[in-house]
GROMACS .gro file of C-alpha atoms in nm:
model
  254
    1UNK     CA    1   2.832   7.505 -14.120
    2UNK     CA    2   3.193   7.546 -14.235
    3UNK     CA    3   3.425   7.239 -14.109
    4UNK     CA    4   3.607   7.361 -13.805
    5UNK     CA    5   3.916   7.082 -13.854
    6UNK     CA    6   3.991   7.117 -14.253
    7UNK     CA    7   4.299   7.315 -14.315
    8UNK     CA    8   4.507   7.161 -13.971
    9UNK     CA    9   4.785   7.011 -13.946
   10UNK     CA   10   4.741   6.865 -13.588
   11UNK     CA   11   4.420   6.726 -13.470
   12UNK     CA   12   4.206   6.942 -13.420
   13UNK     CA   13   4.094   7.101 -13.047
   14UNK     CA   14   3.751   7.060 -13.161
   15UNK     CA   15   3.441   6.831 -13.154
   16UNK     CA   16   3.215   6.973 -13.339
   17UNK     CA   17   2.819   6.728 -13.385
   18UNK     CA   18   2.586   6.974 -13.621
   19UNK     CA   19   2.217   6.992 -13.645
   20UNK     CA   20   1.909   7.229 -13.757
   21UNK     CA   21   1.921   7.346 -13.458
   22UNK     CA   22   2.237   7.296 -13.218
   23UNK     CA   23   2.572   7.234 -13.194
   24UNK     CA   24   2.822   7.079 -12.997
   25UNK     CA   25   3.106   7.161 -12.918
   26UNK     CA   26   3.391   6.864 -12.718
   27UNK     CA   27   3.748   7.019 -12.670
   28UNK     CA   28   3.930   6.727 -12.709
   29UNK     CA   29   4.265   6.773 -12.621
   30UNK     CA   30   4.345   6.467 -12.351
   31UNK     CA   31   4.703   6.470 -12.402
   32UNK     CA   32   4.716   6.762 -12.223
   33UNK     CA   33   4.360   6.733 -12.025
   34UNK     CA   34   4.172   7.007 -12.259
   35UNK     CA   35   4.414   7.264 -12.171
   36UNK     CA   36   4.319   7.565 -12.468
   37UNK     CA   37   4.567   7.685 -12.723
   38UNK     CA   38   4.672   7.938 -12.913
   39UNK     CA   39   4.523   7.594 -13.221
   40UNK     CA   40   4.207   7.563 -12.979
   41UNK     CA   41   4.152   7.969 -12.886
   42UNK     CA   42   4.187   7.959 -13.319
   43UNK     CA   43   3.904   7.634 -13.380
   44UNK     CA   44   3.652   7.905 -13.117
   45UNK     CA   45   3.653   8.161 -13.265
   46UNK     CA   46   3.657   7.935 -13.641
   47UNK     CA   47   3.316   7.822 -13.519
   48UNK     CA   48   3.169   8.170 -13.363
   49UNK     CA   49   3.165   8.301 -13.695
   50UNK     CA   50   2.957   7.995 -13.818
   51UNK     CA   51   2.734   8.044 -13.528
   52UNK     CA   52   2.693   8.443 -13.589
   53UNK     CA   53   2.636   8.343 -13.958
   54UNK     CA   54   2.393   8.075 -13.907
   55UNK     CA   55   2.221   8.033 -13.569
   56UNK     CA   56   2.201   7.742 -13.297
   57UNK     CA   57   2.223   7.660 -12.927
   58UNK     CA   58   2.575   7.605 -12.882
   59UNK     CA   59   2.671   7.280 -12.630
   60UNK     CA   60   3.006   7.355 -12.495
   61UNK     CA   61   3.205   7.057 -12.268
   62UNK     CA   62   3.519   6.796 -12.250
   63UNK     CA   63   3.637   6.518 -12.378
   64UNK     CA   64   3.773   6.197 -12.092
   65UNK     CA   65   3.630   6.388 -11.788
   66UNK     CA   66   3.784   6.714 -11.724
   67UNK     CA   67   3.559   6.989 -11.880
   68UNK     CA   68   3.936   7.195 -11.872
   69UNK     CA   69   4.186   7.244 -11.718
   70UNK     CA   70   4.315   7.585 -11.819
   71UNK     CA   71   4.539   7.741 -12.063
   72UNK     CA   72   4.810   7.592 -12.195
   73UNK     CA   73   5.107   7.716 -11.927
   74UNK     CA   74   5.335   7.635 -12.193
   75UNK     CA   75   5.238   7.853 -12.416
   76UNK     CA   76   5.098   8.097 -12.159
   77UNK     CA   77   5.508   8.157 -11.938
   78UNK     CA   78   5.591   8.274 -12.261
   79UNK     CA   79   5.294   8.550 -12.359
   80UNK     CA   80   5.410   8.947 -12.304
   81UNK     CA   81   5.298   9.197 -12.196
   82UNK     CA   82   5.131   9.311 -12.543
   83UNK     CA   83   5.022   8.995 -12.596
   84UNK     CA   84   4.786   9.017 -12.258
   85UNK     CA   85   4.693   9.313 -12.357
   86UNK     CA   86   4.543   9.214 -12.725
   87UNK     CA   87   4.367   8.973 -12.454
   88UNK     CA   88   4.399   8.657 -12.641
   89UNK     CA   89   4.143   8.378 -12.439
   90UNK     CA   90   3.923   8.670 -12.317
   91UNK     CA   91   3.849   8.771 -12.687
   92UNK     CA   92   3.768   8.404 -12.799
   93UNK     CA   93   3.505   8.390 -12.489
   94UNK     CA   94   3.355   8.795 -12.563
   95UNK     CA   95   3.243   8.594 -12.873
   96UNK     CA   96   3.128   8.323 -12.735
   97UNK     CA   97   2.939   8.484 -12.456
   98UNK     CA   98   2.814   8.754 -12.694
   99UNK     CA   99   2.646   8.492 -12.937
  100UNK     CA  100   2.306   8.499 -13.133
  101UNK     CA  101   2.171   8.271 -12.926
  102UNK     CA  102   2.213   8.075 -12.562
  103UNK     CA  103   2.554   7.867 -12.508
  104UNK     CA  104   2.497   7.617 -12.283
  105UNK     CA  105   2.838   7.473 -12.087
  106UNK     CA  106   2.725   7.070 -11.946
  107UNK     CA  107   3.104   7.103 -11.709
  108UNK     CA  108   3.250   6.702 -11.624
  109UNK     CA  109   3.517   6.759 -11.440
  110UNK     CA  110   3.801   6.983 -11.381
  111UNK     CA  111   3.695   7.311 -11.458
  112UNK     CA  112   4.023   7.515 -11.422
  113UNK     CA  113   4.213   7.931 -11.515
  114UNK     CA  114   4.082   8.033 -11.855
  115UNK     CA  115   3.847   7.677 -11.914
  116UNK     CA  116   3.623   7.827 -11.554
  117UNK     CA  117   3.643   8.140 -11.763
  118UNK     CA  118   3.538   7.950 -12.104
  119UNK     CA  119   3.186   7.800 -11.842
  120UNK     CA  120   3.190   8.214 -11.700
  121UNK     CA  121   3.093   8.294 -12.004
  122UNK     CA  122   2.789   8.085 -12.067
  123UNK     CA  123   2.496   8.165 -12.049
  124UNK     CA  124   2.390   7.895 -11.851
  125UNK     CA  125   2.635   7.596 -11.726
  126UNK     CA  126   2.506   7.271 -11.582
  127UNK     CA  127   2.736   7.003 -11.399
  128UNK     CA  128   2.800   6.624 -11.287
  129UNK     CA  129   2.919   6.583 -10.922
  130UNK     CA  130   3.310   6.567 -11.058
  131UNK     CA  131   3.262   6.984 -11.175
  132UNK     CA  132   3.488   7.153 -11.013
  133UNK     CA  133   3.580   7.569 -11.114
  134UNK     CA  134   3.912   7.767 -10.921
  135UNK     CA  135   4.120   8.008 -11.071
  136UNK     CA  136   4.413   7.957 -10.972
  137UNK     CA  137   4.606   8.215 -11.199
  138UNK     CA  138   4.754   8.417 -10.911
  139UNK     CA  139   4.926   8.134 -10.761
  140UNK     CA  140   5.077   8.123 -11.068
  141UNK     CA  141   5.145   8.509 -11.087
  142UNK     CA  142   4.862   8.620 -11.305
  143UNK     CA  143   4.534   8.736 -11.272
  144UNK     CA  144   4.142   8.580 -11.401
  145UNK     CA  145   4.196   8.817 -11.637
  146UNK     CA  146   3.952   8.646 -11.985
  147UNK     CA  147   3.602   8.746 -11.781
  148UNK     CA  148   3.617   8.595 -11.433
  149UNK     CA  149   3.698   8.924 -11.205
  150UNK     CA  150   3.407   9.041 -11.381
  151UNK     CA  151   3.134   8.740 -11.501
  152UNK     CA  152   3.191   8.628 -11.188
  153UNK     CA  153   3.046   8.847 -10.983
  154UNK     CA  154   2.821   8.897 -11.145
  155UNK     CA  155   2.712   8.528 -11.129
  156UNK     CA  156   2.792   8.479 -10.771
  157UNK     CA  157   2.828   8.836 -10.573
  158UNK     CA  158   3.081   9.069 -10.529
  159UNK     CA  159   3.221   8.860 -10.264
  160UNK     CA  160   3.185   8.527 -10.283
  161UNK     CA  161   3.416   8.626 -10.654
  162UNK     CA  162   3.658   8.709 -10.389
  163UNK     CA  163   3.681   8.528 -10.157
  164UNK     CA  164   3.727   8.260 -10.516
  165UNK     CA  165   3.961   8.457 -10.735
  166UNK     CA  166   4.155   8.586 -10.414
  167UNK     CA  167   4.258   8.292 -10.209
  168UNK     CA  168   4.262   8.081 -10.506
  169UNK     CA  169   4.041   7.756 -10.379
  170UNK     CA  170   3.812   7.507 -10.572
  171UNK     CA  171   3.482   7.501 -10.605
  172UNK     CA  172   3.330   7.151 -10.550
  173UNK     CA  173   2.953   7.089 -10.744
  174UNK     CA  174   2.754   7.132 -10.470
  175UNK     CA  175   2.868   7.475 -10.378
  176UNK     CA  176   2.852   7.535 -10.720
  177UNK     CA  177   2.537   7.451 -10.771
  178UNK     CA  178   2.449   7.652 -10.376
  179UNK     CA  179   2.590   7.969 -10.547
  180UNK     CA  180   2.464   7.974 -10.822
  181UNK     CA  181   2.710   7.916 -10.991
  182UNK     CA  182   2.582   7.539 -11.176
  183UNK     CA  183   2.163   7.534 -11.228
  184UNK     CA  184   2.175   7.201 -11.157
  185UNK     CA  185   2.439   6.905 -11.158
  186UNK     CA  186   2.367   6.538 -11.296
  187UNK     CA  187   2.448   6.198 -11.289
  188UNK     CA  188   2.839   6.217 -11.645
  189UNK     CA  189   2.672   5.957 -11.841
  190UNK     CA  190   2.336   6.227 -11.847
  191UNK     CA  191   2.467   6.516 -11.835
  192UNK     CA  192   2.444   6.639 -12.276
  193UNK     CA  193   2.066   6.462 -12.206
  194UNK     CA  194   1.979   6.728 -11.937
  195UNK     CA  195   2.210   6.994 -12.187
  196UNK     CA  196   2.042   6.855 -12.512
  197UNK     CA  197   1.683   6.945 -12.317
  198UNK     CA  198   1.749   7.290 -12.249
  199UNK     CA  199   1.801   7.317 -12.617
  200UNK     CA  200   1.485   7.206 -12.685
  201UNK     CA  201   1.247   7.321 -12.452
  202UNK     CA  202   1.476   7.681 -12.612
  203UNK     CA  203   1.405   7.495 -12.968
  204UNK     CA  204   1.018   7.517 -12.847
  205UNK     CA  205   1.079   7.888 -12.878
  206UNK     CA  206   1.015   8.156 -13.079
  207UNK     CA  207   1.430   8.228 -13.253
  208UNK     CA  208   1.379   8.576 -13.313
  209UNK     CA  209   1.216   8.618 -12.842
  210UNK     CA  210   1.512   8.384 -12.804
  211UNK     CA  211   1.755   8.630 -12.994
  212UNK     CA  212   1.653   8.954 -12.828
  213UNK     CA  213   1.563   8.788 -12.508
  214UNK     CA  214   1.930   8.700 -12.490
  215UNK     CA  215   2.050   9.103 -12.635
  216UNK     CA  216   1.813   9.183 -12.311
  217UNK     CA  217   2.007   9.045 -12.115
  218UNK     CA  218   2.340   9.127 -12.258
  219UNK     CA  219   2.246   9.529 -12.281
  220UNK     CA  220   2.385   9.745 -12.024
  221UNK     CA  221   2.170   9.858 -11.706
  222UNK     CA  222   2.205  10.124 -11.828
  223UNK     CA  223   1.989  10.179 -12.157
  224UNK     CA  224   1.666   9.956 -11.923
  225UNK     CA  225   1.429  10.051 -12.008
  226UNK     CA  226   1.441  10.128 -12.309
  227UNK     CA  227   1.648   9.867 -12.530
  228UNK     CA  228   1.305   9.671 -12.406
  229UNK     CA  229   1.084   9.875 -12.542
  230UNK     CA  230   1.246   9.903 -12.872
  231UNK     CA  231   1.327   9.474 -12.845
  232UNK     CA  232   0.968   9.431 -12.775
  233UNK     CA  233   0.844   9.645 -13.028
  234UNK     CA  234   0.970   9.484 -13.297
  235UNK     CA  235   0.834   9.096 -13.220
  236UNK     CA  236   0.509   9.247 -13.139
  237UNK     CA  237   0.479   9.378 -13.521
  238UNK     CA  238   0.665   9.034 -13.619
  239UNK     CA  239   0.404   8.792 -13.809
  240UNK     CA  240   0.521   8.510 -13.546
  241UNK     CA  241   0.384   8.693 -13.235
  242UNK     CA  242   0.025   8.659 -13.396
  243UNK     CA  243   0.092   8.366 -13.526
  244UNK     CA  244   0.194   8.254 -13.170
  245UNK     CA  245  -0.048   8.396 -12.981
  246UNK     CA  246  -0.348   8.271 -13.192
  247UNK     CA  247  -0.224   7.977 -13.119
  248UNK     CA  248  -0.211   7.997 -12.729
  249UNK     CA  249  -0.596   8.115 -12.731
  250UNK     CA  250  -0.654   7.856 -13.000
  251UNK     CA  251  -0.614   7.563 -12.770
  252UNK     CA  252  -0.750   7.772 -12.467
  253UNK     CA  253  -1.045   7.714 -12.699
  254UNK     CA  254  -1.060   7.371 -12.594
   0.00000   0.00000   0.00000
């Protein structure tokens, strides 16, 4: 896997740890509370390129007890309408969302603005009691345009998403769990262990079946059930399916 730190004159924004079946990417910009700037966006694109070429499950987390306090306001203030149309953050979050294997967001502390939208792009979100989600963009004269307006309603429902985005209030971990924004809550020192336990469960399954399950989940409603049949057809004809089902039947005989 290509080193995303190579060639950068400044300190890298991501710490990337690679294993055989997983990657842990830690947002690491402690002086700016892990705010997402252009350099971090570039490094996330580089990481996505690696994971598209060599799929692994991805865990995204933040350093220093903060997930990401938002986009870098100093950069955001200078962006123009043309920058908005380019979808700088939206494009990388969408690329993360469509990685072949699952993305898990392990959220400790604040996930605000662009940081929240990064978490919304994950397939699974887990957190700590300190996790906080919010989209303060209207208070800054903009909208949450990197996925919140449509991903958040898919996760928590339209009414709850409307409340969060229109009032700009912050959601604590208990409410996030109740709303289904978080799947589980863990003590801070156990958060990454819980994320790795999820990856262990994913890794025990057929990698191809996992990839196609994610593809089915992301397919438009209008493509179902046709897409399900096509994806299943590929798996039904695979040696892996035959081997796994044979092993299952052999275990039942014992």
